Coordinates of C-alpha atoms in Angstrom, one line a residue:
Chain X
M1 CA -140.8 33.9 4.8
S2 CA -140.3 37.6 5.1
S3 CA -137.7 39.8 6.7
S4 CA -139.3 39.9 10.2
S5 CA -136.7 39.3 12.8
T6 CA -138.6 40.2 16.0
T7 CA -140.3 36.8 16.3
T8 CA -137.4 35.1 17.7
T9 CA -137.0 37.0 21.0
T10 CA -140.3 38.3 22.0
T11 CA -143.1 36.0 22.3
R12 CA -146.3 37.3 20.5
L13 CA -149.7 37.3 22.2
L14 CA -153.0 36.3 20.7
M15 CA -156.5 37.1 21.7
L16 CA -159.0 34.3 21.5
K17 CA -162.7 35.1 21.9
A18 CA -165.0 32.2 23.0
S19 CA -168.8 32.0 22.1
D20 CA -169.9 33.6 25.3
G21 CA -167.7 36.5 24.8
V22 CA -164.9 35.4 27.3
T23 CA -161.6 36.4 26.0
F24 CA -158.2 34.7 26.6
E25 CA -154.8 36.4 25.9
V26 CA -152.3 33.6 25.2
E27 CA -148.8 33.2 23.9
E28 CA -148.6 32.4 20.1
A29 CA -146.5 29.2 20.8
V30 CA -149.3 28.1 23.2
A31 CA -152.2 28.8 20.8
T32 CA -150.5 27.2 17.8
K33 CA -150.5 23.6 19.6
L34 CA -154.0 23.8 18.0
G35 CA -153.9 23.0 14.4
A36 CA -156.9 25.5 13.4
I37 CA -155.2 28.4 15.2
N38 CA -151.9 27.6 13.7
N39 CA -153.3 27.5 10.2
M40 CA -154.9 30.9 10.8
V41 CA -151.5 32.4 12.1
E42 CA -149.7 31.1 9.1
E43 CA -152.1 32.1 6.6
E44 CA -152.9 35.6 7.6
G45 CA -150.6 36.7 10.4
S46 CA -151.5 37.0 14.0
E47 CA -152.1 40.5 15.2
D48 CA -155.8 40.1 15.2
L49 CA -158.5 38.9 17.6
I50 CA -159.7 35.3 16.8
C51 CA -163.3 34.4 17.2
L52 CA -164.3 30.9 18.1
P53 CA -168.0 30.7 18.0
N54 CA -168.4 27.2 18.6
V55 CA -166.6 26.8 21.8
N56 CA -167.5 28.3 25.2
G57 CA -165.2 30.2 27.6
K58 CA -165.2 27.1 30.0
F59 CA -164.0 24.7 27.6
L60 CA -161.6 27.1 25.6
G61 CA -159.9 27.7 29.1
M62 CA -159.5 23.9 29.7
V63 CA -158.1 23.3 26.2
L64 CA -155.7 26.2 26.5
E65 CA -154.6 24.8 29.9
W66 CA -153.6 21.8 28.3
C67 CA -151.8 23.5 25.5
K68 CA -149.8 25.8 27.9
K69 CA -148.6 22.7 29.7
H70 CA -147.5 20.9 26.4
A71 CA -146.0 23.9 24.6
N72 CA -143.9 24.8 27.7
N73 CA -142.6 21.3 27.9
N74 CA -141.8 21.0 24.3
T75 CA -139.0 23.5 24.2
N76 CA -136.6 21.0 26.2
S77 CA -137.7 17.6 25.1
D78 CA -136.2 14.7 26.9
K79 CA -137.5 11.6 28.5
G80 CA -138.1 12.9 31.9
N81 CA -140.3 15.6 30.6
D82 CA -142.3 12.9 28.5
E83 CA -143.2 11.2 31.8
V84 CA -144.0 14.6 33.5
N85 CA -146.4 15.4 30.6
K86 CA -147.9 11.7 30.8
W87 CA -148.7 12.2 34.5
W88 CA -150.1 15.6 34.0
D89 CA -152.4 14.2 31.0
K90 CA -153.6 11.5 33.4
E91 CA -154.5 13.9 36.0
F92 CA -156.1 16.1 33.5
V93 CA -158.7 13.7 32.3
M94 CA -159.1 11.7 35.8
D95 CA -161.9 13.5 37.2
L96 CA -163.7 14.8 34.1
D97 CA -167.4 14.0 34.1
Q98 CA -169.0 12.5 31.0
N99 CA -170.6 15.9 30.1
T100 CA -167.3 18.1 30.5
L101 CA -165.4 15.1 28.6
Y102 CA -167.7 15.1 25.5
H103 CA -167.8 19.0 25.3
L104 CA -164.1 19.1 25.6
L105 CA -163.6 16.6 22.9
M106 CA -165.9 18.5 20.5
A107 CA -163.8 21.6 21.3
A108 CA -160.5 19.8 20.8
D109 CA -161.8 18.4 17.4
Y110 CA -163.1 21.6 16.2
L111 CA -159.7 23.4 17.1
S112 CA -157.8 20.4 15.5
G113 CA -155.7 19.8 18.7
T114 CA -154.8 16.2 17.6
E115 CA -152.8 15.1 20.6
L116 CA -155.5 16.4 22.8
V117 CA -158.2 14.4 20.7
D118 CA -156.1 11.3 21.3
L119 CA -155.9 11.7 24.9
L120 CA -159.7 12.4 25.3
T121 CA -160.7 9.7 22.9
E122 CA -158.7 7.2 24.9
K123 CA -160.3 8.3 28.0
V124 CA -163.8 7.9 26.6
A125 CA -162.8 4.4 25.3
S126 CA -161.7 3.4 28.8
M127 CA -165.1 4.4 30.2
I128 CA -167.1 2.5 27.6
R129 CA -165.1 -0.6 27.0
G130 CA -167.2 -2.7 29.3
K131 CA -170.7 -1.3 28.5
K132 CA -173.6 -3.0 26.9
V133 CA -175.0 -2.2 23.4
E134 CA -178.2 -0.7 25.0
E135 CA -175.9 1.4 27.5
I136 CA -173.9 2.7 24.6
R137 CA -177.1 3.7 22.6
E138 CA -178.3 5.6 25.7
T139 CA -175.0 7.5 26.3
F140 CA -174.4 8.4 22.7
K141 CA -178.3 8.9 21.9
I142 CA -178.0 6.4 19.0
K143 CA -181.1 4.7 17.7
S144 CA -180.6 1.2 16.4
D145 CA -181.5 1.3 12.5
F146 CA -181.1 -2.5 12.0
L147 CA -184.0 -4.2 10.2
P148 CA -185.7 -7.2 12.3
G149 CA -183.3 -10.0 12.6
Q150 CA -180.2 -8.2 11.3
E151 CA -179.0 -7.3 15.0
E152 CA -179.4 -11.0 16.2
E153 CA -177.5 -12.1 13.3
I154 CA -174.6 -9.9 14.2
R155 CA -175.0 -10.8 18.0
K156 CA -175.1 -14.6 17.0
K157 CA -171.6 -14.4 15.1
N158 CA -169.8 -13.3 18.2
S159 CA -172.0 -14.4 21.0
W160 CA -169.2 -14.9 23.4
A161 CA -168.4 -11.1 23.2
F162 CA -172.0 -10.6 24.9
E163 CA -171.4 -13.1 27.7
Chain H
M1 CA -146.1 36.4 2.6
E2 CA -145.3 39.8 1.2
N3 CA -147.6 42.9 2.0
G4 CA -148.2 44.1 -1.6
D5 CA -149.9 47.5 -2.3
Q6 CA -153.0 45.7 -3.7
E7 CA -153.6 43.8 -0.7
P8 CA -157.1 44.7 0.9
P9 CA -157.2 46.6 4.3
R10 CA -156.7 43.9 7.1
K11 CA -159.8 42.6 8.8
R12 CA -159.7 43.4 12.5
F13 CA -161.5 40.1 13.4
K14 CA -161.1 36.7 12.4
T15 CA -163.6 34.0 13.0
L16 CA -163.0 30.2 12.8
S17 CA -165.8 29.0 10.6
T18 CA -168.5 27.1 12.3
G19 CA -168.4 24.3 9.6
N20 CA -171.7 22.6 9.5
I21 CA -172.2 22.2 13.1
E22 CA -175.4 23.6 14.0
Q23 CA -175.0 25.2 17.5
E24 CA -178.2 23.6 19.0
R25 CA -177.3 20.1 17.9
A26 CA -173.7 20.5 19.0
Q27 CA -175.1 20.4 22.4
F28 CA -174.3 16.8 22.8
E29 CA -173.4 15.2 19.6
L30 CA -170.2 13.6 18.7
S31 CA -169.3 13.4 15.0
M32 CA -168.6 10.0 13.2
T33 CA -164.8 11.2 13.2
D34 CA -165.0 11.5 17.0
F35 CA -166.4 8.2 17.2
T36 CA -163.8 6.6 14.9
E37 CA -161.1 7.9 17.2
I38 CA -162.9 6.7 20.3
L39 CA -163.6 3.1 19.1
S40 CA -160.0 2.8 17.7
W41 CA -158.9 2.6 21.3
L42 CA -161.2 -0.4 22.4
P43 CA -160.4 -4.0 22.7
V44 CA -161.5 -6.4 20.0
E45 CA -164.2 -7.8 22.4
S46 CA -165.8 -4.6 22.9
L47 CA -165.7 -3.8 19.1
L48 CA -167.4 -7.0 18.4
R49 CA -170.1 -6.3 20.7
F50 CA -170.5 -2.6 19.6
K51 CA -170.9 -3.8 15.8
S52 CA -174.7 -4.2 16.9
V53 CA -175.1 -0.5 18.0
C54 CA -176.1 0.8 14.7
K55 CA -175.3 0.0 11.0
E56 CA -172.9 2.9 10.8
W57 CA -170.9 1.6 13.7
C58 CA -171.0 -1.8 12.2
S59 CA -169.8 -0.9 8.8
L60 CA -167.1 1.4 10.3
I61 CA -165.6 -1.4 12.4
E62 CA -165.5 -3.8 9.3
T63 CA -163.5 -1.3 7.1
E64 CA -159.9 -1.9 6.3
Y65 CA -159.1 1.6 7.3
F66 CA -160.4 1.0 10.8
I67 CA -158.8 -2.5 11.2
Q68 CA -155.5 -1.1 10.4
K69 CA -155.7 2.0 12.7
H70 CA -156.9 -0.1 15.4
M71 CA -153.9 -2.5 15.0
S72 CA -151.4 0.3 14.8
Q73 CA -152.7 1.8 18.3
V74 CA -153.2 -1.4 20.2
T75 CA -150.7 -2.4 22.8
P76 CA -148.6 -5.4 21.5
I77 CA -148.2 -8.2 23.7
S78 CA -144.8 -9.9 23.9
L79 CA -144.6 -13.6 23.2
K80 CA -142.8 -14.1 26.4
D81 CA -145.8 -12.2 28.4
N82 CA -147.8 -14.1 30.8
K83 CA -150.9 -12.6 29.0
F84 CA -149.8 -14.3 25.8
Q85 CA -149.1 -17.6 27.4
S86 CA -153.0 -17.7 28.2
I87 CA -153.8 -17.0 24.5
K88 CA -151.7 -20.3 23.4
A89 CA -153.7 -23.3 22.7
R90 CA -152.6 -26.4 24.4
S91 CA -151.7 -29.0 21.8
F92 CA -150.5 -26.5 19.2
S93 CA -147.2 -24.6 18.7
I94 CA -146.9 -21.1 17.3
L95 CA -144.8 -21.1 14.0
Y96 CA -145.4 -17.4 13.0
V97 CA -147.4 -14.3 14.2
S98 CA -148.8 -11.5 12.0
D99 CA -151.7 -9.3 11.5
G100 CA -153.0 -10.7 14.9
L101 CA -153.0 -14.0 13.3
L102 CA -151.1 -17.1 14.8
L103 CA -150.0 -19.6 12.4
E104 CA -150.1 -22.9 14.6
K105 CA -149.1 -26.4 14.2
D106 CA -150.3 -29.6 16.0
F107 CA -147.1 -31.8 15.7
A108 CA -148.9 -34.9 16.8
H109 CA -151.5 -34.7 14.0
Q110 CA -149.8 -32.5 11.5
N111 CA -152.4 -30.2 11.5
Y112 CA -151.9 -26.6 10.5
R113 CA -154.2 -23.7 11.3
L114 CA -154.6 -19.8 11.4
R115 CA -156.2 -18.5 14.4
N116 CA -157.1 -15.0 15.5
P117 CA -157.1 -15.3 19.3
A118 CA -158.9 -12.0 19.7
T119 CA -161.9 -12.7 17.6
H120 CA -162.0 -16.3 18.4
Q121 CA -161.8 -17.4 14.8
V122 CA -159.9 -20.0 13.1
I123 CA -159.2 -21.5 9.8
Y124 CA -157.7 -25.2 9.3
L125 CA -155.2 -25.2 6.5
P126 CA -154.1 -28.1 4.1
N127 CA -150.8 -29.8 5.1
P128 CA -147.8 -28.1 3.2
C129 CA -146.1 -31.6 3.1
L130 CA -142.9 -30.3 4.3
D131 CA -141.7 -33.9 5.0
G132 CA -138.1 -34.5 3.9
I133 CA -137.8 -30.8 2.8
L134 CA -136.2 -28.3 5.2
H135 CA -138.1 -25.1 5.3
R136 CA -137.1 -21.7 6.4
G137 CA -139.9 -20.0 8.2
F138 CA -143.4 -18.7 7.1
E139 CA -144.4 -15.3 6.0
F140 CA -147.9 -13.9 5.7
D141 CA -149.1 -11.3 3.4
F142 CA -152.4 -9.5 3.5
N143 CA -153.4 -7.8 0.4
P144 CA -155.8 -4.9 1.5
S145 CA -157.3 -4.3 -2.0
T146 CA -158.7 -7.8 -2.5
G147 CA -158.8 -9.1 1.3
E148 CA -156.9 -12.0 0.5
G149 CA -154.1 -13.5 2.8
R150 CA -151.4 -15.6 1.5
L151 CA -149.0 -17.9 3.4
V152 CA -145.5 -18.6 1.9
C153 CA -142.7 -20.8 2.9
E154 CA -139.1 -21.3 1.5
C155 CA -138.2 -24.7 0.6
L156 CA -134.7 -26.1 1.0
E157 CA -133.3 -29.5 0.2
M158 CA -130.2 -30.9 1.9
D159 CA -127.3 -31.7 -0.7
M160 CA -125.6 -34.5 1.3
S161 CA -122.6 -34.7 -0.8
R162 CA -121.6 -31.1 0.1
F163 CA -123.4 -30.7 3.4
L164 CA -125.4 -27.6 2.0
A165 CA -128.8 -26.7 1.9
V166 CA -130.0 -25.7 -1.5
D167 CA -133.0 -23.7 -2.0
K168 CA -135.6 -25.3 -4.3
G169 CA -138.3 -22.7 -4.6
L170 CA -141.4 -21.7 -2.5
K171 CA -144.6 -23.0 -1.3
L172 CA -147.6 -20.8 -1.4
L173 CA -151.2 -21.1 0.0
N174 CA -154.2 -18.7 -0.9
V175 CA -155.9 -19.0 2.7
G176 CA -159.5 -19.8 2.3
R177 CA -159.3 -20.5 -1.4
D178 CA -156.6 -23.1 -2.3
R179 CA -157.1 -26.7 -1.5
S180 CA -153.3 -27.5 -1.6
W181 CA -150.0 -25.6 -1.4
K182 CA -148.7 -24.6 -4.8
F183 CA -145.0 -25.3 -5.3
L184 CA -143.2 -22.5 -7.2
R185 CA -139.9 -23.9 -8.5
R186 CA -136.9 -21.5 -8.5
P187 CA -135.4 -20.8 -11.8
M188 CA -131.8 -21.5 -12.5
W189 CA -129.2 -19.2 -11.3
E190 CA -127.2 -17.4 -14.1
G191 CA -124.1 -18.9 -15.2
K192 CA -122.8 -21.9 -16.9
G193 CA -121.1 -25.2 -15.6
Q194 CA -120.9 -25.6 -12.0
V195 CA -122.7 -22.8 -10.2
E196 CA -122.0 -22.1 -6.6
V197 CA -123.7 -19.8 -4.0
V198 CA -121.0 -17.9 -2.4
R199 CA -123.0 -15.6 -0.1
A200 CA -126.5 -15.5 0.8
Y201 CA -128.7 -12.6 2.1
D202 CA -132.1 -12.7 3.6
V203 CA -133.9 -9.3 3.3
D204 CA -136.6 -9.5 5.9
P205 CA -139.5 -9.4 6.0
M206 CA -141.9 -9.3 3.3
R207 CA -142.9 -5.9 1.8
D208 CA -146.2 -5.3 -0.4
G209 CA -146.4 -8.9 -1.1
E210 CA -142.7 -9.1 -2.3
I211 CA -139.9 -11.3 -1.2
H212 CA -136.3 -11.1 -2.4
F213 CA -133.4 -13.3 -1.7
V214 CA -130.1 -11.7 -2.7
R215 CA -127.1 -14.3 -3.6
I216 CA -123.6 -13.8 -4.8
I217 CA -122.9 -16.7 -7.3
C218 CA -119.7 -18.2 -8.5
S219 CA -119.6 -19.6 -12.0
E220 CA -116.3 -20.3 -13.9
N221 CA -114.6 -18.1 -11.3
Q222 CA -116.6 -15.2 -12.1
L223 CA -118.7 -13.6 -9.5
S224 CA -122.2 -12.2 -10.1
L225 CA -125.1 -11.0 -8.1
D226 CA -128.5 -12.7 -8.4
V227 CA -131.7 -11.8 -6.7
L228 CA -134.5 -14.4 -6.6
S229 CA -137.7 -12.2 -6.4
F230 CA -141.2 -13.4 -5.6
D231 CA -144.3 -11.6 -6.0
V232 CA -146.6 -13.4 -3.8
R233 CA -149.8 -11.5 -5.0
R234 CA -149.2 -12.6 -8.5
E235 CA -147.6 -15.9 -7.8
Y236 CA -144.8 -15.0 -9.9
I237 CA -141.0 -16.0 -9.3
A238 CA -137.9 -14.7 -11.3
I239 CA -134.2 -14.1 -10.9
N240 CA -132.8 -10.6 -11.7
T241 CA -129.0 -10.6 -12.3
L242 CA -127.2 -7.3 -11.6
P243 CA -125.6 -6.0 -14.9
K244 CA -122.1 -6.7 -15.2
G245 CA -119.6 -4.0 -14.3
V246 CA -122.0 -2.1 -11.9
F247 CA -119.9 -3.1 -8.7
S248 CA -116.3 -3.9 -9.3
D249 CA -115.8 -6.1 -6.4
F250 CA -118.4 -8.6 -4.8
S251 CA -115.8 -10.3 -2.7
K252 CA -116.3 -8.0 0.1
G253 CA -120.2 -8.5 -0.3
V254 CA -122.9 -6.0 -0.8
F255 CA -125.5 -4.5 1.3
P256 CA -129.3 -5.4 0.3
F257 CA -131.8 -3.0 2.0
W258 CA -135.3 -1.3 1.5
W259 CA -135.1 1.7 -0.8
D260 CA -138.6 3.4 -0.8
N261 CA -140.2 0.1 -0.3
R262 CA -138.3 -1.5 -3.2
L263 CA -135.3 -3.9 -2.9
A264 CA -131.9 -2.3 -3.4
V265 CA -128.2 -3.4 -3.2
A266 CA -125.6 -0.9 -2.2
D267 CA -121.9 -0.7 -1.6
I268 CA -120.0 1.9 0.3
I269 CA -117.2 3.2 -1.9
E270 CA -114.9 5.8 -0.3
E271 CA -117.3 8.4 1.0
G272 CA -120.4 7.5 -1.1
L273 CA -123.0 5.0 -0.9
H274 CA -123.7 3.6 -4.4
V275 CA -127.1 2.3 -4.9
M276 CA -128.8 0.0 -7.4
V277 CA -132.6 -0.4 -7.2
L278 CA -134.8 -3.2 -8.4
E279 CA -137.7 -1.4 -9.9
K280 CA -141.1 -2.5 -10.6
Y281 CA -144.0 -0.8 -12.2
R282 CA -147.4 -1.0 -11.1
N283 CA -149.5 -3.6 -12.8
Q284 CA -146.6 -5.0 -14.1
C285 CA -145.0 -8.4 -13.3
R286 CA -141.4 -8.0 -14.1
W287 CA -138.6 -6.2 -12.2
S288 CA -135.8 -4.4 -13.8
W289 CA -132.6 -2.7 -12.4
S290 CA -132.5 0.9 -12.3
R291 CA -130.6 2.4 -15.4
N292 CA -128.0 4.1 -13.3
K293 CA -126.3 4.0 -10.0
T294 CA -127.4 6.4 -7.5
V295 CA -124.6 7.9 -5.4
I296 CA -125.3 9.3 -2.1
P297 CA -122.5 11.6 -0.7
L298 CA -121.6 10.3 2.9
R299 CA -119.5 13.3 3.8
F300 CA -119.8 12.5 7.6
L301 CA -117.3 9.8 6.9
G302 CA -114.7 12.2 6.5
G303 CA -114.6 13.3 10.0
N304 CA -113.1 11.0 12.8
I305 CA -116.5 10.0 14.5
Y306 CA -118.0 7.4 12.1
Q307 CA -116.1 4.3 10.9
K308 CA -117.1 3.2 7.5
E309 CA -116.8 -0.5 8.5
E310 CA -119.5 -0.2 11.0
L311 CA -122.0 1.2 8.7
V312 CA -125.0 -0.9 7.3
P313 CA -127.7 0.6 5.4
L314 CA -131.2 -0.4 6.6
E315 CA -133.9 1.5 4.9
A316 CA -134.3 4.6 2.7
T317 CA -137.3 6.8 2.5
K318 CA -137.9 10.0 0.2
K319 CA -135.5 11.9 2.4
E320 CA -134.2 9.9 5.2
L321 CA -131.6 7.1 5.1
W322 CA -131.2 4.7 8.0
F323 CA -128.2 2.9 8.9
R324 CA -127.3 0.4 11.6
Y325 CA -124.1 1.6 13.3
G326 CA -122.2 -1.0 15.0
R327 CA -124.0 -3.4 17.1
D328 CA -126.7 -1.3 18.8
L329 CA -127.2 2.1 17.3
K330 CA -129.5 3.2 14.5
V331 CA -128.4 6.5 12.8
C332 CA -130.6 8.7 10.5
Y333 CA -129.0 10.5 7.5
D334 CA -130.9 13.3 6.0
M335 CA -130.1 13.1 2.3
K336 CA -131.3 16.6 1.6
I337 CA -129.1 18.5 4.2
E338 CA -126.5 15.7 4.1
K339 CA -126.1 15.4 7.7
I340 CA -126.8 12.7 10.5
T341 CA -129.9 13.9 12.3
Q342 CA -130.7 11.3 14.7
T343 CA -128.9 8.5 16.6
I344 CA -131.1 6.0 18.5
A345 CA -130.8 2.7 20.2
L346 CA -131.5 -0.3 17.9
K347 CA -134.7 -2.1 18.8
T348 CA -134.8 -5.7 19.5
N349 CA -136.8 -8.0 17.2
H350 CA -140.4 -7.0 17.3
A351 CA -141.5 -10.0 15.3
L352 CA -141.8 -11.5 18.7
E353 CA -145.0 -9.4 19.3
Y354 CA -148.6 -10.1 19.0
R355 CA -150.9 -7.4 18.2
P356 CA -154.5 -8.4 19.0
S357 CA -156.5 -7.3 15.8
L358 CA -159.9 -7.6 14.0
R359 CA -158.3 -9.2 10.9
T360 CA -160.5 -11.8 9.4
L361 CA -159.9 -13.9 6.4
R362 CA -162.0 -15.9 3.9
G363 CA -163.1 -19.2 5.3
M364 CA -162.5 -18.3 8.9
R365 CA -165.0 -19.7 11.5
P366 CA -165.9 -19.2 15.1
E367 CA -163.6 -21.3 17.2
H368 CA -166.5 -23.3 18.6
F369 CA -166.5 -24.7 22.2
K370 CA -167.6 -28.0 20.8
E371 CA -164.5 -28.1 18.7
R372 CA -162.2 -27.1 21.7
R373 CA -163.9 -30.0 23.4
R374 CA -163.0 -32.4 20.6
I375 CA -159.3 -31.3 20.6
I376 CA -159.2 -32.0 24.4
K377 CA -160.8 -35.4 23.8
R378 CA -158.2 -36.2 21.2
E379 CA -155.5 -35.3 23.4
K380 CA -156.9 -37.5 26.1
M381 CA -157.1 -40.3 23.7
D382 CA -153.5 -40.0 22.8
V383 CA -152.6 -40.4 26.3
D384 CA -154.7 -43.5 26.4
Q385 CA -153.2 -45.0 23.3
L386 CA -149.8 -44.3 24.7
Q387 CA -150.6 -46.0 27.9
Q388 CA -151.8 -48.9 25.8
L389 CA -148.6 -49.1 24.1
L390 CA -146.7 -48.8 27.1
G391 CA -148.7 -51.4 28.8
G392 CA -147.8 -53.8 25.8
L393 CA -144.3 -53.5 26.1

């Protein structure tokens, strides 16, 4: 805590640069909704350009859009706003295609946006809950590494879940 | 942070480290952390199925960390809910719900069982033989370090001469291991001659495998405070008497509550909460009272807003002290800044909730359809027998 007294009234702006060179100018209060950015700001001050080589402009833009909504509504937190946010979140994830969803999730995870990760993972879960094992392997490109017979044994234990 | 003279010139650019994600692979690969998050939102049925996706998923879904994370995120079902009614088994009544497990009793056949309706698993339990004994509810403890589950119930006996229920001790069962319930007799209350329980408090529910019963005892016109403490995991029972003179007056009663997950008793004297904590050190069986009273100043009682008489301590963590205020409020007192920081409505009993979970215990078996059919058959038999009996009359 130093003697800076300017932060209370004026909002500071941060420059974020995505992997494809696209830059975003956002208010500090918005960007610090992301744990990774918050850490950098707290550790080293916030006047500089922050490079994010693992996120491209499209997804960074979407992540920041989410941050903006949630940073604004946090200032006056009452129950009505909670409801509004929930609706907004629902709309936000409603029409995302799989590809966008997974890239967005990776971006949110990389930037430590915990609440956004929760929202996205819940959405992924709702999309895969009824899938078959083979479909899961295909979607996530996972290879079965069970020894012969092992998989059958697991299936047998809970055969009703496969019906 | 101070800007000292020695500080190197500031960099103009900052780069968030790329970690070990290779950019090409990052194209479409989610990490195991992402998968943990995704899977934790799924219903039990999907999880049991996805155990056969690969070894990594299978072991993740079986870890205690995942089981607890999943249980904490799941939407609880109220016992009054229609959804819940469909989980109920026909001939069994539910005695207790915990950790996604239902303790059920078939009154006609005196069968007890623990069932996980979400995983379709069940274990039949030995009869606790509570005939002739009153018993006060069941409690379940799951010890995450051993994976063992224990059931406990409190045994009471009716003293017909005084129309009083007298507590005799506890019955305990290590689920999947014990063939019969163990009886642990209550040690004698402190005092000489005729000993009478003046006031009894139940501190609910069990915490980390410990149950405590707080009693104010009268012996030879002297009041004392005894705590019957029970360590479920070590199967150890003891009475801890509060040292004389700590609280001058028991006649108004005391407040038992949880202090940092340990039992404490307190009294509000003028503008301060006086607390004695029942300490227990790790790997030790015995409890002992804290050496000194802790006094928490409650300066807010000085104003005219809060009435001392309406205040009941509920729970203290490192920094926060929660009180029940009046009938339907809960207030949070910050012990560091010595101020009330939150006031919320008191929640109704959430023990009446069922949280579908992956919890499984030693000895649990799949609830086979054959078995279900047998139960239905038996039910039918009972009806037949009843009809015969009625016919005979």
